């Protein structure tokens, strides 16, 4: 119900020039040294005995309520605009109520509203010893309606008048998906602070480090409502700042008063809502984008002997694709941002009697030798604990990462699952059996006096030992034969 004043004031240097009606305009409720003239009535009632109840107009087209009950009409007199605060006429409570009345009703085109607003103004500024009923009587047949509305206006101004308004911005990041920005307004009313309801006003919000759903960094949003935002950054952690600004707010004690040069009425002028408010907020946290760990694995040995132990070598990285964080994720902690710790579950399957063929999934009923776990906290190389191969055959490693193994607040909600294929060549180990034991003939052992149990060995070392023993036996028998032959020759020669 406010009325925007539609003419510009001329510059101070032109104060001596004539002021042309319909050309001048007052844009802000600031004081001016320009003289204005009261040109007559606005909407309202003229009583049968010549008393006016309603608004008055100035030659710039603006209108307002009389502030000084009982004084002469300002029509035909010179007036100048002044800021209400500079005048010092009113208490903070009066200024707040009069500002509310001027913003809400002084610009009306309805005569009943204008008459009631005039009485409500005098109820705050002073009735000059008269009653509201006596002033309402000037409206004739509408006196009852005017009085009722004036009382309601006075009550409303006491309840809703404010001394200031404050803005607060909230910006938050989600664990996953879009975050939010929200702008709240609190009015400091005469009755106390009030958080204004949702959609009471609109704010212009500028984002740094994030975008609105349509991709823009600036948007007009309703107060009191959460608005989704998406962080910009592709780093493991992101920082977002939001700045909100609001103008033309109908709060506060700002008054524009038209002050006369003579002993006549001052006018409480209708002014548009002009209070401003602003707020800012910032937040930093882990990027809400999900990250996809991947693992390339290589068994520690492709061929071993039964009874050996093997491990799996892990090369951990992250996948890069649209919608994915291209780096390892982090989580917030008291020490700052720490890398998410994932658990790689490695299972060694086997033995299989035949060479293993590659497949997308693990065959049903595949035997499991062991399952070991390796904690990884970023891109790099790791080694699993070892597993024992107790039987001959073919073995293969398989790995998986389950995000549910990680608490949500530690980054589990942003980590995607991963599983290796079955039968990857670099994961296969062939366990060969131990060599069969080698037996040494008992007659050979008897000639050397060797213990048959000692002459038996296993594996390569046993074979080497047995081989060496056989060679030694053979050599010994050749030496003995040579000695006997030599003795025989010597015996013949001696005869």
Coordinates of C-alpha atoms in Angstrom, one line a residue:
X1 CA 0.0 0.0 0.0
X2 CA 3.0 2.3 -0.2
X3 CA 3.2 4.9 -2.9
X4 CA 6.4 5.5 -4.9
X5 CA 7.2 9.2 -5.3
X6 CA 7.5 9.9 -9.0
X7 CA 9.5 13.1 -9.5
X8 CA 13.2 14.0 -9.3
X9 CA 14.5 16.8 -7.1
X10 CA 16.6 19.3 -9.0
X11 CA 20.3 19.7 -8.0
X12 CA 21.2 21.9 -5.1
X13 CA 23.0 24.4 -7.4
X14 CA 19.6 25.0 -9.1
X15 CA 17.8 25.9 -5.8
X16 CA 17.1 29.4 -7.0
X17 CA 15.3 28.2 -10.2
X18 CA 11.6 27.6 -10.5
X19 CA 10.3 24.2 -9.4
X20 CA 8.1 22.7 -12.0
X21 CA 5.2 20.5 -10.8
X22 CA 5.2 17.1 -12.3
X23 CA 9.0 17.1 -13.0
X24 CA 10.5 16.9 -9.6
X25 CA 10.9 13.6 -7.7
X26 CA 12.1 12.5 -4.3
X27 CA 13.8 9.1 -4.5
X28 CA 15.0 8.6 -0.9
X29 CA 13.8 9.7 2.5
X30 CA 16.6 12.3 2.8
X31 CA 16.4 15.9 3.8
X32 CA 16.3 18.6 1.1
X33 CA 16.7 22.3 1.1
X34 CA 14.1 22.7 -1.7
X35 CA 10.8 24.4 -0.8
X36 CA 7.6 22.6 -1.6
X37 CA 4.1 23.8 -1.5
X38 CA 1.0 22.3 0.0
X39 CA -1.5 22.1 -2.9
X40 CA -4.5 20.6 -1.3
X41 CA -6.2 17.4 -0.2
X42 CA -5.6 13.8 -1.0
X43 CA -8.3 11.2 -0.4
X44 CA -10.4 11.6 2.7
X45 CA -13.6 13.3 4.1
X46 CA -14.6 16.9 4.4
X47 CA -17.1 17.4 7.2
X48 CA -20.3 19.4 6.9
X49 CA -18.7 22.2 9.0
X50 CA -15.5 22.3 6.9
X51 CA -13.1 20.0 8.8
X52 CA -10.8 17.7 6.7
X53 CA -9.9 14.2 7.6
X54 CA -7.5 12.4 5.3
X55 CA -4.2 13.1 3.5
X56 CA -2.6 16.3 2.1
X57 CA -0.7 16.6 -1.1
X58 CA 2.4 18.6 -2.0
X59 CA 3.3 20.0 -5.4
X60 CA 5.7 17.1 -6.1
X61 CA 2.8 14.7 -6.1
X62 CA 3.6 13.1 -2.7
X63 CA 1.0 12.9 0.1
X64 CA 1.0 12.4 3.8
X65 CA -0.8 12.6 7.2
X66 CA -0.8 15.6 9.5
X67 CA 1.4 15.1 12.5
X68 CA 0.2 18.0 14.7
X69 CA -3.5 17.7 15.6
X70 CA -5.2 21.1 15.9
X71 CA -2.8 23.1 13.7
X72 CA -3.7 24.8 10.5
X73 CA -3.8 23.0 7.2
X74 CA -0.5 23.1 5.2
X75 CA -2.3 23.9 2.0
X76 CA -0.8 27.0 0.4
X77 CA 2.2 27.0 2.7
X78 CA 5.9 26.2 2.0
X79 CA 7.4 23.1 3.4
X80 CA 10.8 21.3 3.2
X81 CA 11.6 17.6 3.6
X82 CA 13.6 16.5 6.6
X83 CA 14.7 13.2 8.0
X84 CA 12.7 12.2 11.1
X85 CA 15.8 11.1 12.9
X86 CA 17.4 14.6 12.5
X87 CA 14.3 16.3 14.0
X88 CA 14.4 14.5 17.3
X89 CA 10.7 14.9 17.8
X90 CA 9.8 11.3 18.5
X91 CA 10.9 8.5 20.8
X92 CA 12.2 5.3 19.2
X93 CA 8.9 3.6 19.7
X94 CA 6.9 6.6 18.2
X95 CA 9.3 6.7 15.2
X96 CA 9.0 3.0 14.6
X97 CA 5.1 3.2 14.7
X98 CA 4.9 6.3 12.5
X99 CA 7.4 4.8 10.0
X100 CA 5.1 1.7 9.8
X101 CA 2.0 3.8 9.3
X102 CA 3.7 6.0 6.6
X103 CA 5.0 3.0 4.6
X104 CA 1.7 1.1 4.9
X105 CA -1.1 3.6 4.5
X106 CA 0.0 7.1 3.8
X107 CA 0.1 6.6 0.0
X108 CA -3.4 5.2 -0.2
X109 CA -6.0 6.2 -2.8
X110 CA -8.9 5.0 -0.7
X111 CA -10.6 7.7 1.4
X112 CA -11.7 5.4 4.3
X113 CA -8.1 4.1 4.6
X114 CA -6.8 7.7 4.4
X115 CA -9.1 8.9 7.1
X116 CA -8.4 6.0 9.4
X117 CA -4.6 6.4 8.8
X118 CA -4.8 10.0 9.8
X119 CA -6.5 9.2 13.1
X120 CA -4.0 6.3 13.7
X121 CA -1.1 8.8 13.1
X122 CA -2.5 11.2 15.7
X123 CA -3.0 8.3 18.2
X124 CA 0.8 8.0 18.1
X125 CA 1.9 11.6 17.7
X126 CA -0.7 13.1 19.9
X127 CA -4.5 13.8 19.7
X128 CA -4.1 17.3 21.2
X129 CA -6.7 16.8 23.9
X130 CA -9.4 15.5 21.5
X131 CA -10.7 11.9 21.2
X132 CA -10.4 9.6 18.3
X133 CA -14.2 9.5 18.1
X134 CA -14.4 13.2 17.6
X135 CA -12.1 13.1 14.7
X136 CA -13.8 10.1 13.2
X137 CA -17.1 12.0 13.2
X138 CA -15.8 14.1 10.3
X139 CA -16.3 11.0 8.1
X140 CA -20.1 11.3 8.6
X141 CA -21.9 8.1 7.9
X142 CA -18.5 6.2 7.7
X143 CA -17.4 7.4 11.1
X144 CA -17.8 4.0 12.8
X145 CA -15.9 2.2 10.0
X146 CA -13.2 4.8 10.1
X147 CA -12.8 4.6 13.9
X148 CA -12.7 0.8 13.9
X149 CA -10.1 0.8 11.1
X150 CA -8.0 3.5 12.9
X151 CA -8.0 1.4 16.1
X152 CA -6.9 -1.7 14.1
X153 CA -4.1 0.4 12.4
X154 CA -2.9 1.7 15.7
X155 CA -2.8 -1.8 17.2
X156 CA -1.1 -3.2 14.1
X157 CA 1.6 -0.5 14.2
X158 CA 2.3 -1.3 17.9
X159 CA 2.6 -5.0 17.1
X160 CA 4.5 -4.9 13.8
X161 CA 6.5 -1.7 13.9
X162 CA 10.3 -2.4 13.9
X163 CA 13.5 -0.6 14.8
X164 CA 15.7 -2.7 12.5
X165 CA 15.9 -5.9 10.4
X166 CA 18.8 -8.4 10.3
X167 CA 19.7 -10.9 7.6
X168 CA 21.5 -14.2 8.2
X169 CA 22.9 -16.5 5.5
X170 CA 23.5 -20.2 5.9
X171 CA 25.5 -22.3 3.4
X172 CA 26.1 -26.0 3.9
X173 CA 27.7 -28.9 2.1
X174 CA 26.1 -32.3 2.0
X175 CA 27.9 -35.6 2.5
X176 CA 26.8 -36.5 -1.0
X177 CA 24.9 -34.6 -3.6
X178 CA 23.9 -30.9 -3.6
X179 CA 24.4 -28.6 -0.6
X180 CA 22.1 -25.7 0.3
X181 CA 22.0 -22.0 0.9
X182 CA 19.3 -20.3 3.0
X183 CA 18.7 -16.6 3.8
X184 CA 16.8 -15.7 7.0
X185 CA 15.4 -12.4 8.0
X186 CA 14.8 -11.3 11.6
X187 CA 12.8 -8.1 12.4
X188 CA 13.5 -6.3 15.6
X189 CA 10.0 -5.4 16.5
X190 CA 8.8 -3.3 19.5
X191 CA 7.5 -6.5 21.0
X192 CA 10.7 -8.4 20.4
X193 CA 12.7 -10.1 17.7
X194 CA 10.7 -12.1 15.1
X195 CA 12.1 -14.6 12.6
X196 CA 10.1 -13.8 9.5
X197 CA 8.2 -16.6 7.8
X198 CA 9.3 -18.3 4.6
X199 CA 9.0 -16.3 1.4
X200 CA 8.5 -13.1 3.3
X201 CA 11.0 -11.4 1.0
X202 CA 13.5 -12.1 -1.8
X203 CA 17.3 -11.9 -1.6
X204 CA 19.9 -11.8 -4.3
X205 CA 22.5 -14.4 -3.5
X206 CA 25.9 -14.6 -5.1
X207 CA 28.0 -17.8 -4.8
X208 CA 31.7 -18.3 -5.0
X209 CA 32.8 -21.9 -5.3
X210 CA 29.4 -23.3 -6.2
X211 CA 26.5 -23.0 -8.6
X212 CA 22.8 -23.1 -8.5
X213 CA 20.8 -25.9 -10.1
X214 CA 20.6 -23.9 -13.4
X215 CA 24.4 -23.5 -13.5
X216 CA 24.3 -19.8 -12.5
X217 CA 26.4 -18.3 -9.7
X218 CA 23.8 -15.6 -8.8
X219 CA 20.1 -16.0 -8.2
X220 CA 17.1 -14.4 -6.5
X221 CA 15.8 -16.7 -3.8
X222 CA 13.0 -16.5 -1.3
X223 CA 13.9 -16.0 2.3
X224 CA 13.4 -18.8 4.7
X225 CA 13.7 -21.5 2.0
X226 CA 16.6 -24.0 1.3
X227 CA 17.9 -23.6 -2.2
X228 CA 20.1 -26.4 -3.6
X229 CA 23.7 -25.6 -4.6
X230 CA 26.4 -27.7 -6.3
X231 CA 30.1 -27.1 -5.4
X232 CA 32.4 -26.3 -8.3
X233 CA 35.7 -27.7 -7.2
X234 CA 37.2 -31.0 -8.5
X235 CA 39.6 -31.2 -5.5
X236 CA 39.1 -33.6 -2.6
X237 CA 38.0 -30.6 -0.4
X238 CA 35.9 -27.6 -1.5
X239 CA 35.2 -24.1 -0.1
X240 CA 31.9 -22.2 -0.8
X241 CA 31.0 -18.6 0.1
X242 CA 27.5 -17.1 -0.3
X243 CA 26.7 -13.4 -0.1
X244 CA 23.1 -12.2 0.2
X245 CA 21.7 -8.7 -0.2
X246 CA 18.2 -7.4 0.2
X247 CA 16.7 -3.9 -0.4
X248 CA 13.4 -2.1 -0.3
X249 CA 12.6 -3.8 3.0
X250 CA 9.6 -2.3 5.0
X251 CA 11.3 -2.2 8.4
X252 CA 13.0 0.4 10.6
X253 CA 12.4 3.9 11.9
X254 CA 13.1 5.9 8.8
X255 CA 10.7 8.9 8.4
X256 CA 10.3 11.6 5.9
X257 CA 8.7 14.7 7.3
X258 CA 7.6 17.7 5.4
X259 CA 8.3 20.6 7.8
X260 CA 6.4 23.9 7.2
X261 CA 8.0 27.4 7.4
X262 CA 5.1 28.7 9.3
X263 CA 2.9 27.6 12.3
X264 CA 1.0 24.9 10.3
X265 CA 0.8 21.2 10.2
X266 CA 3.9 19.1 9.5
X267 CA 3.2 16.1 7.3
X268 CA 4.2 12.4 7.7
X269 CA 5.0 11.6 4.1
X270 CA 4.4 8.4 2.3
X271 CA 7.7 6.7 1.4
X272 CA 8.5 3.5 -0.2
X273 CA 10.2 0.7 1.8
X274 CA 13.9 1.5 1.6
X275 CA 15.7 -0.5 4.4
X276 CA 18.5 -2.8 3.2
X277 CA 20.1 -5.9 4.8
X278 CA 23.0 -8.1 3.8
X279 CA 24.7 -11.2 5.1
X280 CA 27.4 -13.7 4.1
X281 CA 28.5 -17.2 5.0
X282 CA 31.2 -19.6 4.0
X283 CA 31.9 -23.3 4.5
X284 CA 34.5 -25.8 3.6
X285 CA 34.4 -29.6 3.6
X286 CA 35.0 -32.8 1.7
X287 CA 33.8 -32.7 -1.9
X288 CA 30.4 -34.4 -2.1
X289 CA 31.3 -36.0 -5.4
X290 CA 31.7 -39.8 -5.2
X291 CA 35.0 -41.4 -5.9
X292 CA 35.6 -44.8 -7.5
X293 CA 38.7 -46.7 -6.2
X294 CA 40.2 -49.3 -8.6
X295 CA 42.9 -51.9 -7.9
X296 CA 45.3 -53.6 -10.3
X297 CA 46.8 -56.7 -8.7
X298 CA 49.8 -59.1 -9.4
X299 CA 50.5 -62.3 -7.5
X300 CA 53.9 -62.4 -5.8
X301 CA 54.9 -65.6 -7.8
X302 CA 53.4 -67.3 -10.8
X303 CA 55.0 -70.7 -9.9
X304 CA 55.7 -72.0 -6.4
X305 CA 56.2 -75.3 -4.7
X306 CA 53.5 -76.7 -2.4
X307 CA 54.2 -75.4 1.1
X308 CA 55.2 -71.9 0.0
X309 CA 53.4 -68.7 0.9
X310 CA 52.4 -66.0 -1.6
X311 CA 51.1 -62.4 -1.3
X312 CA 49.2 -60.1 -3.7
X313 CA 50.7 -56.8 -4.9
X314 CA 48.0 -54.0 -5.1
X315 CA 48.3 -50.9 -7.2
X316 CA 45.4 -48.6 -6.1
X317 CA 44.1 -45.7 -8.2
X318 CA 40.8 -43.8 -8.8
X319 CA 38.6 -43.8 -11.9
X320 CA 38.0 -40.6 -13.7
X321 CA 34.6 -40.0 -15.4
X322 CA 31.8 -37.4 -15.4
X323 CA 30.2 -37.1 -12.0
X324 CA 33.2 -38.7 -10.2
X325 CA 35.8 -37.0 -8.0
X326 CA 39.1 -37.5 -10.0
X327 CA 41.1 -37.9 -6.8
X328 CA 41.0 -39.9 -3.6
X329 CA 38.3 -38.7 -1.2
X330 CA 38.8 -37.2 2.2
X331 CA 36.8 -36.8 5.4
X332 CA 36.7 -34.0 8.0
X333 CA 38.4 -34.6 11.4
X334 CA 39.7 -32.5 14.3
X335 CA 43.1 -32.6 12.6
X336 CA 41.7 -31.3 9.3
X337 CA 40.9 -33.3 6.2
X338 CA 42.2 -36.9 6.2
X339 CA 42.1 -39.5 3.4
X340 CA 39.3 -42.0 3.4
X341 CA 40.5 -45.4 4.5
X342 CA 39.2 -48.3 2.4
X343 CA 39.5 -52.0 3.1
X344 CA 40.6 -54.2 0.3
X345 CA 39.4 -57.8 0.9
X346 CA 41.7 -60.3 -1.0
X347 CA 40.6 -63.9 -1.3
X348 CA 42.9 -66.6 -2.6
X349 CA 40.8 -69.3 -4.4
X350 CA 42.0 -72.8 -5.2
X351 CA 43.3 -75.2 -5.8
X352 CA 41.8 -75.8 -9.3
X353 CA 43.1 -79.0 -11.1
X354 CA 43.1 -77.3 -14.5
X355 CA 44.5 -74.0 -15.7
X356 CA 42.1 -71.1 -14.8
X357 CA 40.0 -69.4 -17.4
X358 CA 39.0 -65.7 -17.1
X359 CA 35.4 -64.9 -16.1
X360 CA 33.4 -61.9 -15.0
X361 CA 32.3 -63.6 -11.8
X362 CA 33.6 -66.2 -9.4
X363 CA 32.4 -69.7 -10.2
X364 CA 29.9 -71.1 -7.7
X365 CA 31.5 -73.3 -5.1
X366 CA 35.0 -72.1 -5.7
X367 CA 37.2 -73.2 -2.8
X368 CA 38.7 -70.4 -0.7
X369 CA 42.2 -70.9 0.7
X370 CA 42.2 -67.7 2.8
X371 CA 40.8 -64.1 2.9
X372 CA 43.1 -61.3 4.0
X373 CA 42.5 -57.5 4.4
X374 CA 44.7 -54.5 3.5
X375 CA 43.8 -51.0 4.6
X376 CA 44.5 -48.4 1.8
X377 CA 44.3 -44.6 2.2
X378 CA 45.0 -43.3 -1.3
X379 CA 46.6 -43.9 -4.6
X380 CA 49.8 -46.1 -4.4
X381 CA 51.2 -49.6 -4.0
X382 CA 50.4 -52.0 -1.2
X383 CA 51.0 -55.7 -0.4
X384 CA 48.6 -58.1 1.2
X385 CA 49.3 -60.5 4.0
X386 CA 50.5 -63.9 2.8
X387 CA 48.6 -67.1 2.3
X388 CA 50.0 -70.7 2.4
X389 CA 49.6 -73.1 -0.5
X390 CA 49.3 -76.6 1.0
X391 CA 48.1 -78.5 -2.1
X392 CA 49.2 -78.6 -5.8
X393 CA 47.1 -76.9 -8.4
X394 CA 46.1 -73.5 -9.7
X395 CA 45.3 -70.6 -7.5
X396 CA 43.9 -67.1 -8.2
X397 CA 43.5 -63.9 -6.2
X398 CA 40.2 -61.9 -6.3
X399 CA 39.7 -58.5 -4.6
X400 CA 36.8 -56.3 -3.6
X401 CA 36.1 -53.0 -1.8
X402 CA 32.9 -52.6 0.1
X403 CA 32.0 -49.0 1.1
X404 CA 29.8 -50.3 3.9
X405 CA 33.0 -51.3 5.7
X406 CA 33.6 -47.5 6.2
X407 CA 31.5 -45.4 8.5
X408 CA 29.5 -42.7 6.6
X409 CA 31.1 -39.9 8.6
X410 CA 34.5 -41.2 7.6
X411 CA 33.7 -41.1 3.9
X412 CA 32.0 -44.4 3.3
X413 CA 28.9 -42.7 1.7
X414 CA 31.1 -41.1 -1.0
X415 CA 33.1 -44.2 -1.9
X416 CA 31.8 -46.5 -4.7
X417 CA 32.2 -50.3 -4.5
X418 CA 34.7 -52.2 -6.6
X419 CA 35.3 -55.9 -7.4
X420 CA 37.9 -57.6 -9.5
X421 CA 37.2 -60.0 -12.3
X422 CA 37.9 -63.7 -11.9
X423 CA 40.9 -65.4 -13.5
X424 CA 43.1 -62.4 -14.3
X425 CA 46.4 -63.8 -15.6
X426 CA 48.5 -61.7 -13.4
X427 CA 46.7 -63.1 -10.4
X428 CA 47.3 -66.8 -11.0
X429 CA 49.8 -69.0 -9.2
X430 CA 50.6 -72.6 -10.1
X431 CA 51.7 -74.7 -7.1
X432 CA 53.7 -77.7 -8.2
X433 CA 54.1 -80.8 -5.9
X434 CA 57.3 -81.6 -4.1
X435 CA 59.7 -84.0 -6.0
X436 CA 59.4 -87.7 -5.2
X437 CA 62.0 -89.1 -2.8
X438 CA 65.1 -90.9 -4.3
X439 CA 66.0 -94.4 -3.0
X440 CA 69.7 -95.7 -2.8
X441 CA 70.2 -99.5 -3.2
X442 CA 70.9 -101.2 0.1
X443 CA 74.0 -103.0 -1.3
X444 CA 75.6 -99.7 -2.1
X445 CA 74.8 -98.4 1.4
X446 CA 76.1 -101.6 3.0
X447 CA 79.5 -101.2 1.2
X448 CA 79.9 -97.7 2.5
X449 CA 78.4 -98.3 5.9
X450 CA 75.9 -95.5 5.3
X451 CA 72.6 -95.4 7.2
X452 CA 69.7 -96.0 4.7
X453 CA 67.5 -93.4 6.5
X454 CA 70.2 -90.8 6.1
X455 CA 70.7 -91.5 2.4
X456 CA 67.1 -90.5 1.5
X457 CA 66.3 -86.8 0.8
X458 CA 63.4 -84.7 -0.5
X459 CA 63.3 -81.9 -3.0
X460 CA 66.3 -80.5 -4.9
X461 CA 68.5 -80.5 -1.8
X462 CA 67.7 -84.2 -1.2
X463 CA 68.4 -85.1 -4.8
X464 CA 71.7 -83.2 -4.7
X465 CA 72.7 -85.0 -1.5
X466 CA 71.7 -88.4 -2.8
X467 CA 73.4 -87.7 -6.1
X468 CA 76.6 -86.7 -4.3
X469 CA 76.4 -89.9 -2.2
X470 CA 76.1 -92.1 -5.2
X471 CA 79.0 -90.4 -6.9
X472 CA 81.0 -90.9 -3.7
X473 CA 80.2 -94.5 -3.6
X474 CA 81.0 -95.1 -7.2
X475 CA 84.3 -93.3 -6.7
X476 CA 85.2 -95.2 -3.6
X477 CA 84.6 -98.6 -5.4
X478 CA 86.8 -97.5 -8.2
X479 CA 89.6 -96.6 -5.8
X480 CA 89.3 -99.9 -4.0
X481 CA 89.5 -101.8 -7.3
X482 CA 92.6 -99.8 -8.3
X483 CA 94.3 -100.5 -5.0
X484 CA 93.6 -104.2 -5.3
X485 CA 95.0 -104.3 -8.8
X486 CA 98.0 -102.3 -7.7
X487 CA 98.7 -104.6 -4.9
X488 CA 98.4 -107.6 -7.2
X489 CA 100.9 -106.1 -9.6
X490 CA 103.4 -105.2 -6.8
X491 CA 103.1 -108.7 -5.4
X492 CA 103.9 -110.3 -8.8
X493 CA 106.8 -108.0 -9.3
X494 CA 108.3 -108.8 -5.8
X495 CA 108.3 -112.6 -6.5

